């Protein structure tokens, strides 16, 4: 029997996503060239691409260790508002984007953002803010994907900092370098023009008593994309990107409901995609 992994996405992720706050530094219209930057060496996408452990999984990113000097290159800036902001940028050449791995994350009431260099933060091109001890309250987590080969990491503490040599209350030790946009959906079929298909014929045969269920199962392999009336149910199937050991992969799964119809966002995926809690994060 095939194994399934059941994931439960906590509501705290939704809370972070709904926060109206935006990065502090970008609205000040300071030149991004002033941000200290660390450049990683280019990758060879052919030889450096990770190998999936299952044919149903597609590799979309590779892990890269971030040297300690990255955090040391960050610097504090005093804004006109009196707020102090710590910023640093990271460039991984030819990346579509990145996921950032945080450790020792204790931001308290401060806020941490990530956004692409030159991104339109006023219109939502950023992820965060991340607060407290991180998404899972244990000081370690992977960020959401951020597009761009160069991204900016920004921390705004709850209160102005007087010691401008102080390090930020977290460490970035790894990124997942994404080779291409991982969740670009394929072209959708024109479902409104598709009414009947192999499954409809098989159903009609069963109704007429022409064949039996075993015969239909052995000879018919219907594609749900061919049947317009199943479009609503099929929309519950989604791609899922997961990161393990820094490498990122793409797989599929489905939203499911419980008997109580609680509305909790349960998501079921195959065990060969996500098989433990650490990967589910």
mmCIF file of C-alpha atoms in Angstrom:
data_model
loop_
_atom_site.group_PDB
_atom_site.id
_atom_site.type_symbol
_atom_site.label_atom_id
_atom_site.label_comp_id
_atom_site.label_asym_id
_atom_site.label_seq_id
_atom_site.Cartn_x
_atom_site.Cartn_y
_atom_site.Cartn_z
ATOM 1 C CA UNK A 1 0.000 0.000 0.000
ATOM 2 C CA UNK A 2 1.288 3.426 -0.886
ATOM 3 C CA UNK A 3 2.053 5.625 2.096
ATOM 4 C CA UNK A 4 0.727 9.135 2.470
ATOM 5 C CA UNK A 5 2.074 11.975 4.559
ATOM 6 C CA UNK A 6 -0.501 14.301 6.124
ATOM 7 C CA UNK A 7 0.542 17.886 6.703
ATOM 8 C CA UNK A 8 -1.201 20.498 8.804
ATOM 9 C CA UNK A 9 -0.354 24.103 8.072
ATOM 10 C CA UNK A 10 -0.701 26.120 11.252
ATOM 11 C CA UNK A 11 -2.750 29.287 11.308
ATOM 12 C CA UNK A 12 0.313 31.256 12.464
ATOM 13 C CA UNK A 13 1.602 31.202 8.864
ATOM 14 C CA UNK A 14 -1.645 32.869 7.797
ATOM 15 C CA UNK A 15 -1.226 35.495 10.509
ATOM 16 C CA UNK A 16 2.244 36.405 9.238
ATOM 17 C CA UNK A 17 1.018 36.587 5.671
ATOM 18 C CA UNK A 18 -1.803 38.931 6.632
ATOM 19 C CA UNK A 19 0.373 41.436 8.475
ATOM 20 C CA UNK A 20 0.042 44.846 6.787
ATOM 21 C CA UNK A 21 3.539 46.038 7.764
ATOM 22 C CA UNK A 22 6.072 46.624 5.002
ATOM 23 C CA UNK A 23 9.869 46.852 5.037
ATOM 24 C CA UNK A 24 11.021 50.089 6.633
ATOM 25 C CA UNK A 25 14.046 50.965 4.550
ATOM 26 C CA UNK A 26 12.711 50.771 0.980
ATOM 27 C CA UNK A 27 10.053 53.510 1.408
ATOM 28 C CA UNK A 28 12.848 55.880 2.426
ATOM 29 C CA UNK A 29 14.070 55.603 -1.188
ATOM 30 C CA UNK A 30 17.688 55.100 -0.210
ATOM 31 C CA UNK A 31 19.963 53.777 -2.960
ATOM 32 C CA UNK A 32 20.095 50.000 -2.857
ATOM 33 C CA UNK A 33 23.739 50.214 -3.830
ATOM 34 C CA UNK A 34 24.404 51.414 -0.282
ATOM 35 C CA UNK A 35 23.381 48.022 1.086
ATOM 36 C CA UNK A 36 26.377 45.828 1.942
ATOM 37 C CA UNK A 37 26.368 42.668 -0.182
ATOM 38 C CA UNK A 38 27.841 39.190 -0.266
ATOM 39 C CA UNK A 39 28.274 37.529 -3.672
ATOM 40 C CA UNK A 40 28.286 33.747 -3.912
ATOM 41 C CA UNK A 41 30.146 31.961 -6.692
ATOM 42 C CA UNK A 42 28.111 30.883 -9.750
ATOM 43 C CA UNK A 43 26.688 27.358 -9.855
ATOM 44 C CA UNK A 44 26.772 24.810 -12.641
ATOM 45 C CA UNK A 45 23.067 23.978 -13.010
ATOM 46 C CA UNK A 46 23.865 20.678 -14.710
ATOM 47 C CA UNK A 47 26.283 19.203 -12.185
ATOM 48 C CA UNK A 48 25.028 20.967 -9.059
ATOM 49 C CA UNK A 49 21.335 20.143 -9.472
ATOM 50 C CA UNK A 50 20.289 17.643 -6.758
ATOM 51 C CA UNK A 51 18.988 14.198 -7.661
ATOM 52 C CA UNK A 52 15.408 13.418 -6.511
ATOM 53 C CA UNK A 53 14.935 10.222 -4.523
ATOM 54 C CA UNK A 54 11.753 9.343 -6.453
ATOM 55 C CA UNK A 55 10.744 9.743 -10.114
ATOM 56 C CA UNK A 56 7.592 11.604 -9.073
ATOM 57 C CA UNK A 57 9.634 14.411 -7.476
ATOM 58 C CA UNK A 58 11.242 17.253 -9.438
ATOM 59 C CA UNK A 59 14.358 19.090 -8.216
ATOM 60 C CA UNK A 60 14.031 22.883 -8.335
ATOM 61 C CA UNK A 61 16.761 24.137 -6.011
ATOM 62 C CA UNK A 62 20.102 23.305 -4.429
ATOM 63 C CA UNK A 63 21.388 24.084 -0.957
ATOM 64 C CA UNK A 64 24.211 26.580 -0.492
ATOM 65 C CA UNK A 65 26.097 27.164 2.757
ATOM 66 C CA UNK A 66 26.346 30.826 3.720
ATOM 67 C CA UNK A 67 29.715 31.891 5.182
ATOM 68 C CA UNK A 68 29.836 33.610 8.561
ATOM 69 C CA UNK A 69 30.999 36.877 7.072
ATOM 70 C CA UNK A 70 27.570 37.341 5.513
ATOM 71 C CA UNK A 71 26.033 38.346 8.838
ATOM 72 C CA UNK A 72 29.120 40.421 9.648
ATOM 73 C CA UNK A 73 28.637 42.477 6.483
ATOM 74 C CA UNK A 74 25.256 43.779 7.556
ATOM 75 C CA UNK A 75 25.051 47.352 8.817
ATOM 76 C CA UNK A 76 22.699 49.581 10.773
ATOM 77 C CA UNK A 77 21.148 52.723 9.345
ATOM 78 C CA UNK A 78 19.232 55.445 11.175
ATOM 79 C CA UNK A 79 16.116 56.502 9.268
ATOM 80 C CA UNK A 80 14.549 59.951 9.246
ATOM 81 C CA UNK A 81 11.778 58.572 11.455
ATOM 82 C CA UNK A 82 14.298 57.776 14.191
ATOM 83 C CA UNK A 83 14.022 54.030 13.583
ATOM 84 C CA UNK A 84 17.183 51.989 13.135
ATOM 85 C CA UNK A 85 17.285 49.268 10.510
ATOM 86 C CA UNK A 86 19.832 46.526 9.879
ATOM 87 C CA UNK A 87 20.269 45.436 6.261
ATOM 88 C CA UNK A 88 22.407 43.191 4.078
ATOM 89 C CA UNK A 89 21.952 41.712 0.614
ATOM 90 C CA UNK A 90 22.905 38.341 -0.826
ATOM 91 C CA UNK A 91 23.491 37.461 -4.475
ATOM 92 C CA UNK A 92 23.461 33.934 -5.870
ATOM 93 C CA UNK A 93 24.145 34.357 -9.616
ATOM 94 C CA UNK A 94 21.501 33.117 -12.061
ATOM 95 C CA UNK A 95 19.047 32.121 -9.344
ATOM 96 C CA UNK A 96 15.338 32.508 -10.078
ATOM 97 C CA UNK A 97 14.999 33.089 -6.355
ATOM 98 C CA UNK A 98 15.925 31.770 -2.925
ATOM 99 C CA UNK A 99 14.634 30.379 0.318
ATOM 100 C CA UNK A 100 16.566 31.521 3.381
ATOM 101 C CA UNK A 101 17.258 29.329 6.423
ATOM 102 C CA UNK A 102 17.211 31.115 9.784
ATOM 103 C CA UNK A 103 18.694 29.765 13.009
ATOM 104 C CA UNK A 104 18.993 31.278 16.507
ATOM 105 C CA UNK A 105 16.054 33.482 15.546
ATOM 106 C CA UNK A 106 14.904 35.649 18.461
ATOM 107 C CA UNK A 107 13.536 38.853 16.945
ATOM 108 C CA UNK A 108 11.164 39.614 19.818
ATOM 109 C CA UNK A 109 8.790 42.396 18.803
ATOM 110 C CA UNK A 110 11.110 43.363 15.956
ATOM 111 C CA UNK A 111 10.350 42.417 12.350
ATOM 112 C CA UNK A 112 12.384 40.702 9.645
ATOM 113 C CA UNK A 113 11.653 41.004 5.915
ATOM 114 C CA UNK A 114 13.110 39.597 2.719
ATOM 115 C CA UNK A 115 12.600 41.171 -0.688
ATOM 116 C CA UNK A 116 14.219 41.176 -4.141
ATOM 117 C CA UNK A 117 16.661 43.951 -4.934
ATOM 118 C CA UNK A 118 14.704 46.612 -6.765
ATOM 119 C CA UNK A 119 11.413 44.896 -5.881
ATOM 120 C CA UNK A 120 8.214 46.882 -5.465
ATOM 121 C CA UNK A 121 7.706 46.521 -1.725
ATOM 122 C CA UNK A 122 4.814 48.980 -1.794
ATOM 123 C CA UNK A 123 2.860 46.434 -3.838
ATOM 124 C CA UNK A 124 3.709 43.365 -1.836
ATOM 125 C CA UNK A 125 6.991 42.131 -3.332
ATOM 126 C CA UNK A 126 8.368 40.937 -0.006
ATOM 127 C CA UNK A 127 7.962 38.111 2.489
ATOM 128 C CA UNK A 128 7.542 38.561 6.209
ATOM 129 C CA UNK A 129 7.537 40.084 8.654
ATOM 130 C CA UNK A 130 8.920 37.238 10.749
ATOM 131 C CA UNK A 131 8.793 37.862 14.488
ATOM 132 C CA UNK A 132 9.365 36.345 17.890
ATOM 133 C CA UNK A 133 11.121 32.984 17.724
ATOM 134 C CA UNK A 134 10.095 32.330 14.124
ATOM 135 C CA UNK A 135 7.268 30.517 12.395
ATOM 136 C CA UNK A 136 7.385 27.445 14.643
ATOM 137 C CA UNK A 137 8.514 29.162 17.880
ATOM 138 C CA UNK A 138 11.734 27.138 17.992
ATOM 139 C CA UNK A 139 14.152 29.696 16.462
ATOM 140 C CA UNK A 140 14.669 27.741 13.214
ATOM 141 C CA UNK A 141 12.749 27.859 9.921
ATOM 142 C CA UNK A 142 12.925 28.298 6.150
ATOM 143 C CA UNK A 143 11.530 31.481 4.667
ATOM 144 C CA UNK A 144 9.034 31.628 1.857
ATOM 145 C CA UNK A 145 10.585 31.794 -1.645
ATOM 146 C CA UNK A 146 11.879 35.224 -2.650
ATOM 147 C CA UNK A 147 12.334 35.873 -6.399
ATOM 148 C CA UNK A 148 15.543 37.338 -7.754
ATOM 149 C CA UNK A 149 19.232 36.455 -7.887
ATOM 150 C CA UNK A 150 19.857 39.176 -5.305
ATOM 151 C CA UNK A 151 17.700 39.578 -2.223
ATOM 152 C CA UNK A 152 17.738 42.021 0.679
ATOM 153 C CA UNK A 153 17.446 40.958 4.316
ATOM 154 C CA UNK A 154 16.110 43.663 6.607
ATOM 155 C CA UNK A 155 15.563 43.760 10.376
ATOM 156 C CA UNK A 156 13.711 46.540 12.176
ATOM 157 C CA UNK A 157 13.904 46.180 15.981
ATOM 158 C CA UNK A 158 10.998 47.247 18.137
ATOM 159 C CA UNK A 159 13.116 50.066 19.600
ATOM 160 C CA UNK A 160 16.019 52.068 18.107
ATOM 161 C CA UNK A 161 19.446 50.536 18.598
ATOM 162 C CA UNK A 162 22.176 52.687 20.133
ATOM 163 C CA UNK A 163 25.063 50.248 19.575
ATOM 164 C CA UNK A 164 25.471 50.207 15.784
ATOM 165 C CA UNK A 165 28.015 47.389 16.045
ATOM 166 C CA UNK A 166 25.482 45.000 17.604
ATOM 167 C CA UNK A 167 24.629 41.881 15.551
ATOM 168 C CA UNK A 168 21.000 41.113 14.674
ATOM 169 C CA UNK A 169 19.182 38.503 16.803
ATOM 170 C CA UNK A 170 19.361 35.701 14.213
ATOM 171 C CA UNK A 171 21.728 33.875 11.877
ATOM 172 C CA UNK A 172 21.376 32.918 8.210
ATOM 173 C CA UNK A 173 23.443 29.781 7.603
ATOM 174 C CA UNK A 174 22.019 28.409 4.373
ATOM 175 C CA UNK A 175 19.907 29.199 1.330
ATOM 176 C CA UNK A 176 18.136 27.099 -1.239
ATOM 177 C CA UNK A 177 19.149 28.451 -4.663
ATOM 178 C CA UNK A 178 16.077 27.999 -6.902
ATOM 179 C CA UNK A 179 16.965 27.294 -10.529
ATOM 180 C CA UNK A 180 13.631 28.382 -11.973
ATOM 181 C CA UNK A 181 10.191 29.459 -10.847
ATOM 182 C CA UNK A 182 9.033 26.331 -9.020
ATOM 183 C CA UNK A 183 5.279 26.781 -8.943
ATOM 184 C CA UNK A 184 4.483 28.030 -12.442
ATOM 185 C CA UNK A 185 1.259 26.187 -13.358
ATOM 186 C CA UNK A 186 1.006 24.431 -16.724
ATOM 187 C CA UNK A 187 -1.406 25.757 -19.307
ATOM 188 C CA UNK A 188 -4.922 24.871 -18.236
ATOM 189 C CA UNK A 189 -7.068 22.876 -20.662
ATOM 190 C CA UNK A 190 -10.198 24.438 -22.082
ATOM 191 C CA UNK A 191 -12.449 22.488 -19.759
ATOM 192 C CA UNK A 192 -15.653 24.199 -20.835
ATOM 193 C CA UNK A 193 -15.309 22.524 -24.238
ATOM 194 C CA UNK A 194 -14.750 19.044 -22.797
ATOM 195 C CA UNK A 195 -17.822 17.177 -21.657
ATOM 196 C CA UNK A 196 -17.343 13.446 -22.227
ATOM 197 C CA UNK A 197 -14.332 11.193 -22.273
ATOM 198 C CA UNK A 198 -13.206 7.624 -21.532
ATOM 199 C CA UNK A 199 -14.584 7.692 -17.987
ATOM 200 C CA UNK A 200 -18.004 8.752 -19.232
ATOM 201 C CA UNK A 201 -18.063 5.892 -21.718
ATOM 202 C CA UNK A 202 -16.985 3.443 -19.024
ATOM 203 C CA UNK A 203 -19.707 4.729 -16.706
ATOM 204 C CA UNK A 204 -22.287 4.284 -19.451
ATOM 205 C CA UNK A 205 -21.087 0.730 -20.044
ATOM 206 C CA UNK A 206 -21.429 -0.118 -16.380
ATOM 207 C CA UNK A 207 -24.906 1.355 -16.259
ATOM 208 C CA UNK A 208 -25.917 -0.686 -19.296
ATOM 209 C CA UNK A 209 -24.378 -3.835 -17.802
ATOM 210 C CA UNK A 210 -22.077 -4.257 -20.813
ATOM 211 C CA UNK A 211 -18.944 -4.806 -18.747
ATOM 212 C CA UNK A 212 -17.847 -5.011 -15.115
ATOM 213 C CA UNK A 213 -15.830 -2.815 -12.778
ATOM 214 C CA UNK A 214 -12.667 -4.932 -13.075
ATOM 215 C CA UNK A 215 -12.657 -4.568 -16.842
ATOM 216 C CA UNK A 216 -13.083 -0.799 -16.616
ATOM 217 C CA UNK A 217 -10.280 -0.524 -14.069
ATOM 218 C CA UNK A 218 -7.905 -2.532 -16.251
ATOM 219 C CA UNK A 219 -8.635 -0.788 -19.532
ATOM 220 C CA UNK A 220 -9.477 2.808 -18.609
ATOM 221 C CA UNK A 221 -7.053 5.448 -17.320
ATOM 222 C CA UNK A 222 -9.042 8.707 -17.345
ATOM 223 C CA UNK A 223 -7.390 12.104 -16.899
ATOM 224 C CA UNK A 224 -9.392 14.425 -14.651
ATOM 225 C CA UNK A 225 -8.398 17.369 -16.860
ATOM 226 C CA UNK A 226 -10.635 15.897 -19.566
ATOM 227 C CA UNK A 227 -13.854 16.208 -17.555
ATOM 228 C CA UNK A 228 -15.311 19.634 -16.969
ATOM 229 C CA UNK A 229 -17.738 18.499 -14.283
ATOM 230 C CA UNK A 230 -14.803 17.488 -12.019
ATOM 231 C CA UNK A 231 -13.053 20.856 -12.303
ATOM 232 C CA UNK A 232 -14.050 22.001 -8.779
ATOM 233 C CA UNK A 233 -12.787 18.816 -7.158
ATOM 234 C CA UNK A 234 -9.612 18.807 -9.252
ATOM 235 C CA UNK A 235 -8.763 22.332 -8.111
ATOM 236 C CA UNK A 236 -8.006 20.896 -4.654
ATOM 237 C CA UNK A 237 -4.884 19.271 -6.137
ATOM 238 C CA UNK A 238 -1.820 21.492 -5.849
ATOM 239 C CA UNK A 239 1.931 21.576 -6.289
ATOM 240 C CA UNK A 240 3.990 21.699 -3.121
ATOM 241 C CA UNK A 241 7.604 22.797 -2.788
ATOM 242 C CA UNK A 242 9.598 21.377 0.096
ATOM 243 C CA UNK A 243 13.189 21.860 1.198
ATOM 244 C CA UNK A 244 15.386 19.256 2.822
ATOM 245 C CA UNK A 245 19.095 19.644 3.438
ATOM 246 C CA UNK A 246 18.922 22.904 1.507
ATOM 247 C CA UNK A 247 17.767 21.202 -1.697
ATOM 248 C CA UNK A 248 14.261 22.097 -2.870
ATOM 249 C CA UNK A 249 11.884 19.788 -4.693
ATOM 250 C CA UNK A 250 8.445 19.930 -6.253
ATOM 251 C CA UNK A 251 5.718 17.392 -5.663
ATOM 252 C CA UNK A 252 1.901 17.297 -5.556
ATOM 253 C CA UNK A 253 -0.812 16.756 -3.010
ATOM 254 C CA UNK A 254 -4.416 17.564 -2.263
ATOM 255 C CA UNK A 255 -6.443 19.598 0.168
ATOM 256 C CA UNK A 256 -8.750 17.404 2.216
ATOM 257 C CA UNK A 257 -11.646 18.058 4.580
ATOM 258 C CA UNK A 258 -12.320 16.380 7.904
ATOM 259 C CA UNK A 259 -15.655 14.882 8.910
ATOM 260 C CA UNK A 260 -16.424 17.877 11.117
ATOM 261 C CA UNK A 261 -15.954 20.274 8.168
ATOM 262 C CA UNK A 262 -13.827 22.395 10.494
ATOM 263 C CA UNK A 263 -12.165 24.293 7.672
ATOM 264 C CA UNK A 264 -8.679 23.419 8.954
ATOM 265 C CA UNK A 265 -6.241 23.485 5.990
ATOM 266 C CA UNK A 266 -5.195 19.826 5.892
ATOM 267 C CA UNK A 267 -2.995 18.844 2.961
ATOM 268 C CA UNK A 268 -2.210 15.237 2.029
ATOM 269 C CA UNK A 269 0.848 14.330 -0.006
ATOM 270 C CA UNK A 270 2.771 11.150 -0.789
ATOM 271 C CA UNK A 271 5.273 9.740 1.665
ATOM 272 C CA UNK A 272 7.984 9.870 -1.015
ATOM 273 C CA UNK A 273 7.500 13.664 -1.074
ATOM 274 C CA UNK A 274 7.340 14.527 2.618
ATOM 275 C CA UNK A 275 7.959 11.822 5.183
ATOM 276 C CA UNK A 276 8.823 13.702 8.390
ATOM 277 C CA UNK A 277 7.987 16.851 10.325
ATOM 278 C CA UNK A 278 11.280 18.607 9.539
ATOM 279 C CA UNK A 279 10.671 18.353 5.784
ATOM 280 C CA UNK A 280 7.031 19.400 6.181
ATOM 281 C CA UNK A 281 8.220 22.771 7.409
#
